[in-house]
Every structure is written in structure tokens, then in C-alpha cells.
mmCIF file of C-alpha atoms in Angstrom:
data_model
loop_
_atom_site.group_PDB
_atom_site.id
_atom_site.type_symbol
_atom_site.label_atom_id
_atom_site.label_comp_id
_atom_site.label_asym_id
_atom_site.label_seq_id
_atom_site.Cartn_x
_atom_site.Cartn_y
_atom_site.Cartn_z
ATOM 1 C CA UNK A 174 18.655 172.727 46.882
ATOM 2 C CA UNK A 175 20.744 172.927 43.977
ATOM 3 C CA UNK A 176 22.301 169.389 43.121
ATOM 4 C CA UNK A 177 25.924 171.134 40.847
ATOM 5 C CA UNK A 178 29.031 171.153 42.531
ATOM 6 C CA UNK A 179 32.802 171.908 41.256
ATOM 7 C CA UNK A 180 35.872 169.375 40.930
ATOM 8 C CA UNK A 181 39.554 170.202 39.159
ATOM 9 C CA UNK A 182 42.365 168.121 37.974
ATOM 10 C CA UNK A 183 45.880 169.333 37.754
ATOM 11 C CA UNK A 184 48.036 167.279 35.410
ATOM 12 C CA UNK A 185 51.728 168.462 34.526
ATOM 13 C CA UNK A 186 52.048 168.099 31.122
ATOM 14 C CA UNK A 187 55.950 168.830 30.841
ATOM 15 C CA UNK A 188 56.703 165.530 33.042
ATOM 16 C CA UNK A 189 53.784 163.346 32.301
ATOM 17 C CA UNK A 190 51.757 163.148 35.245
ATOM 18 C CA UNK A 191 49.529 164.367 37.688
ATOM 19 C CA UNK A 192 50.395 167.954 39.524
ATOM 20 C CA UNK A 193 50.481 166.761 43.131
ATOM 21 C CA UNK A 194 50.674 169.513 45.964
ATOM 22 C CA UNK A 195 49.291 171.971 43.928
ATOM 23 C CA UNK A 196 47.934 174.888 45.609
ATOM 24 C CA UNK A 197 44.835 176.645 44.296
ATOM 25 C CA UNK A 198 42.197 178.653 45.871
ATOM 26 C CA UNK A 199 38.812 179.403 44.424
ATOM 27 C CA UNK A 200 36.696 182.625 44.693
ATOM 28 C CA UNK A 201 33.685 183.468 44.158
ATOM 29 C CA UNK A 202 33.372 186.854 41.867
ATOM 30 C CA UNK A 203 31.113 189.735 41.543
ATOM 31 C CA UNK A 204 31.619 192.747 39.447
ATOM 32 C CA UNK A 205 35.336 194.252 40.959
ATOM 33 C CA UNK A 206 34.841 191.910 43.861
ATOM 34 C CA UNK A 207 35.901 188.216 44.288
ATOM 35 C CA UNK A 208 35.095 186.575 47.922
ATOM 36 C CA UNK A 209 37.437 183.467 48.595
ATOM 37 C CA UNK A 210 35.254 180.272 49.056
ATOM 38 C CA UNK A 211 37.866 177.156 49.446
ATOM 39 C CA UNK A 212 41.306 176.659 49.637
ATOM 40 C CA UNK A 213 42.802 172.868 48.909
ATOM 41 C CA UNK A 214 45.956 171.227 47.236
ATOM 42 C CA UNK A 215 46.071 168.582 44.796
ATOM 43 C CA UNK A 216 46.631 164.915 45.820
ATOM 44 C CA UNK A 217 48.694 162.335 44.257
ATOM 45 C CA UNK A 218 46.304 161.959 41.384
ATOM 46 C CA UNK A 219 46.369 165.823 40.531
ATOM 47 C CA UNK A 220 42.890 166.328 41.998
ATOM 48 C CA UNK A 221 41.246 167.750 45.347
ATOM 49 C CA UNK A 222 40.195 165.336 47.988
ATOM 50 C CA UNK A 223 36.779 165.832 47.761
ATOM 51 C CA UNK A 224 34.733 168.719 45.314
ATOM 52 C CA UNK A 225 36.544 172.067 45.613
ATOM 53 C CA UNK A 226 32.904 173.510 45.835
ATOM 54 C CA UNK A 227 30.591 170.725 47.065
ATOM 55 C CA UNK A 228 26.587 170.630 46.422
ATOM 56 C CA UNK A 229 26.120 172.520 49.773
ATOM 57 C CA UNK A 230 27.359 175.276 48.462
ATOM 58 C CA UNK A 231 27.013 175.680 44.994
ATOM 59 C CA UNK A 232 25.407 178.876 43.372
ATOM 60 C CA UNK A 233 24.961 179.611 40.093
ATOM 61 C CA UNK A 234 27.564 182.606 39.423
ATOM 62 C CA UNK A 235 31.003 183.792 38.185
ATOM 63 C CA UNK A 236 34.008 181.758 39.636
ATOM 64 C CA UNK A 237 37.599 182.075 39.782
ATOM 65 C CA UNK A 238 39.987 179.101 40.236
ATOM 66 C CA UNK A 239 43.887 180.441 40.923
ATOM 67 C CA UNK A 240 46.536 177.617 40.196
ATOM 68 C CA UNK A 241 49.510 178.586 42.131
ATOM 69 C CA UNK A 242 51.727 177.190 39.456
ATOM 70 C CA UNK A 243 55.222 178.803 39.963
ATOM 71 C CA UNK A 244 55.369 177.152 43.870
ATOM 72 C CA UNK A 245 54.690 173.721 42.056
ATOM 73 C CA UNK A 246 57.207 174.635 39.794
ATOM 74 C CA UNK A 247 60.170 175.067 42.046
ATOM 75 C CA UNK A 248 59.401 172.274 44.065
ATOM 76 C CA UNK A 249 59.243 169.592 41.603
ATOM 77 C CA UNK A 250 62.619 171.853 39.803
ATOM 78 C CA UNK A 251 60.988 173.324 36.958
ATOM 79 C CA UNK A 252 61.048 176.848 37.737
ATOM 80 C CA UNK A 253 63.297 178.471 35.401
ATOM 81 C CA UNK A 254 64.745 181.821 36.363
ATOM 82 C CA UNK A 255 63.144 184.475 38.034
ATOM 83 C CA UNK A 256 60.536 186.053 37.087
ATOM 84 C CA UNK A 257 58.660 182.731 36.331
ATOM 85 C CA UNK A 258 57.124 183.070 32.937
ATOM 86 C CA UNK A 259 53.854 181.353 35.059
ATOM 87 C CA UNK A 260 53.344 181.801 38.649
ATOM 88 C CA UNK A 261 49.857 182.318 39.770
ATOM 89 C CA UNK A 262 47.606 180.944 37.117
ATOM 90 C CA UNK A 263 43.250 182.225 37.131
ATOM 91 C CA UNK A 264 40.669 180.617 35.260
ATOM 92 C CA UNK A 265 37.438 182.755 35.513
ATOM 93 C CA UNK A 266 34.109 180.893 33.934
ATOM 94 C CA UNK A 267 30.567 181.094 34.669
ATOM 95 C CA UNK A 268 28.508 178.276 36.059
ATOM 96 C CA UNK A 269 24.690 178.423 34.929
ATOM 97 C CA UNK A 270 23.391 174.929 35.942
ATOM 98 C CA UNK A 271 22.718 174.666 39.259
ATOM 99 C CA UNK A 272 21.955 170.938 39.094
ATOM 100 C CA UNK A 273 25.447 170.612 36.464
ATOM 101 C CA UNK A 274 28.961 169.107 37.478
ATOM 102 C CA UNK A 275 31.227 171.190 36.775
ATOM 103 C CA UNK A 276 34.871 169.819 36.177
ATOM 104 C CA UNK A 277 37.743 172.463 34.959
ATOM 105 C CA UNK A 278 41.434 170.985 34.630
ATOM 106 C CA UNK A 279 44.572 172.593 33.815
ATOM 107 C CA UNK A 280 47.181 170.909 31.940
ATOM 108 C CA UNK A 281 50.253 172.781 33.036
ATOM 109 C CA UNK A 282 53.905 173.331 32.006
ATOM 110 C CA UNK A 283 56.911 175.659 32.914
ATOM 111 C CA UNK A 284 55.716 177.497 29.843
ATOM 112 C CA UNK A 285 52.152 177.067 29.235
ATOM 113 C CA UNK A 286 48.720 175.760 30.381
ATOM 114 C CA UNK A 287 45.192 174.824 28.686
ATOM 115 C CA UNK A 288 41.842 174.328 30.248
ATOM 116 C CA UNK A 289 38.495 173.248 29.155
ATOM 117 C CA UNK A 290 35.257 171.896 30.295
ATOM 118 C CA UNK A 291 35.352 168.502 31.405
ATOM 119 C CA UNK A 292 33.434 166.093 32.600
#
């Protein structure tokens, strides 16, 4: 059984801190096709409770993590006006270790966002 699993970290750059309530949903992609695995929202520290997608159920594959930014935006009052310049925010990467940890944050303001590997 494969030993990866999957863990985010939201942290709102513009204020300073972590992104709590953050919604984000994570699929699972193939070709045209993405299949929706877990849905969670960040805690006080910016992260999910527990892995977003545990050891269980890891695969290796293409993945797709959506950051619903713009409804963390108007709740904490930094939405600007409408359109938002960011509302729903994918990352799509590749996991090929199926024994790896996998950790991708997003560093997130009104007006821009970064991502890497982490660890």
C-alpha cells in the first residue's frame, strides 16, 4: 500500500497570517476529466484538519487543488469590486511518489497568489 499522502497550507499574505475558512476542494484528473476526491476548509492555522488526501487513498496521478479564494476574500473584507480579479484559484501538479508527502501551499492576496512544493 502506498505510504504518500497530500497536505496544504493557506496563508494570506496581504494581512499576515494564516487563511482560515478557506474552502478548497481537490480532484482527481484524467485527460478532459477531473473526479472530485475531498472537500475541507482551512482551520485557524491555514491548514486542513487532517491530510486533504490521506495514505488510504493516495495514487500516483494528476491532481487538482481549487482555492476558493474570492469567498475568503469577502468575508475577511478584501474583495474589491466585482468581478474579483481572483475567485476560484486551481493548482494542477502531478504526484509520482507513491511513498512521497506531498505538501502544496498557496500564499494568497486580493491580487495575487504563489505556490510551490513544500515540505
Amino acid at each position: 500500500m502506498a505510504q504518500g499522502y497530500l497536505t496544504t497550507h493557506v496563508l494570506d499574505t496581504a494581512r499576515g497570517a494564516p487563511a482560515a475558512g478557506l474552502r478548497i476542494t481537490l480532484y482527481r484528473v484524467e485527460g478532459a476529466s477531473r473526479e472530485i476526491l475531498a472537500e475541507s476548509v482551512t482551520n485557524a492555522d491555514g491548514r486542513t484538519d487532517t491530510p486533504i488526501l490521506p495514505k488510504g487513498d493516495f495514487a500516483i496521478g494528476t491532481y487538482e487543488l481549487v482555492f476558493f479564494a474570492g469567498e475568503y476574500l469577502r468575508i475577511t473584507g478584501q474583495a474589491g469590486e466585482t468581478p474579483l480579479f481572483l475567485d476560484e484559484v486551481p493548482i494542477r501538479f502531478g504526484m509520482s511518489d507513491p511513498d512521497a508527502h506531498y505538501h502544496v501551499p498557496l500564499l494568497l492576496s486580493p491580487y495575487g497568489y504563489s505556490t510551490y512544493r513544500g515540505s
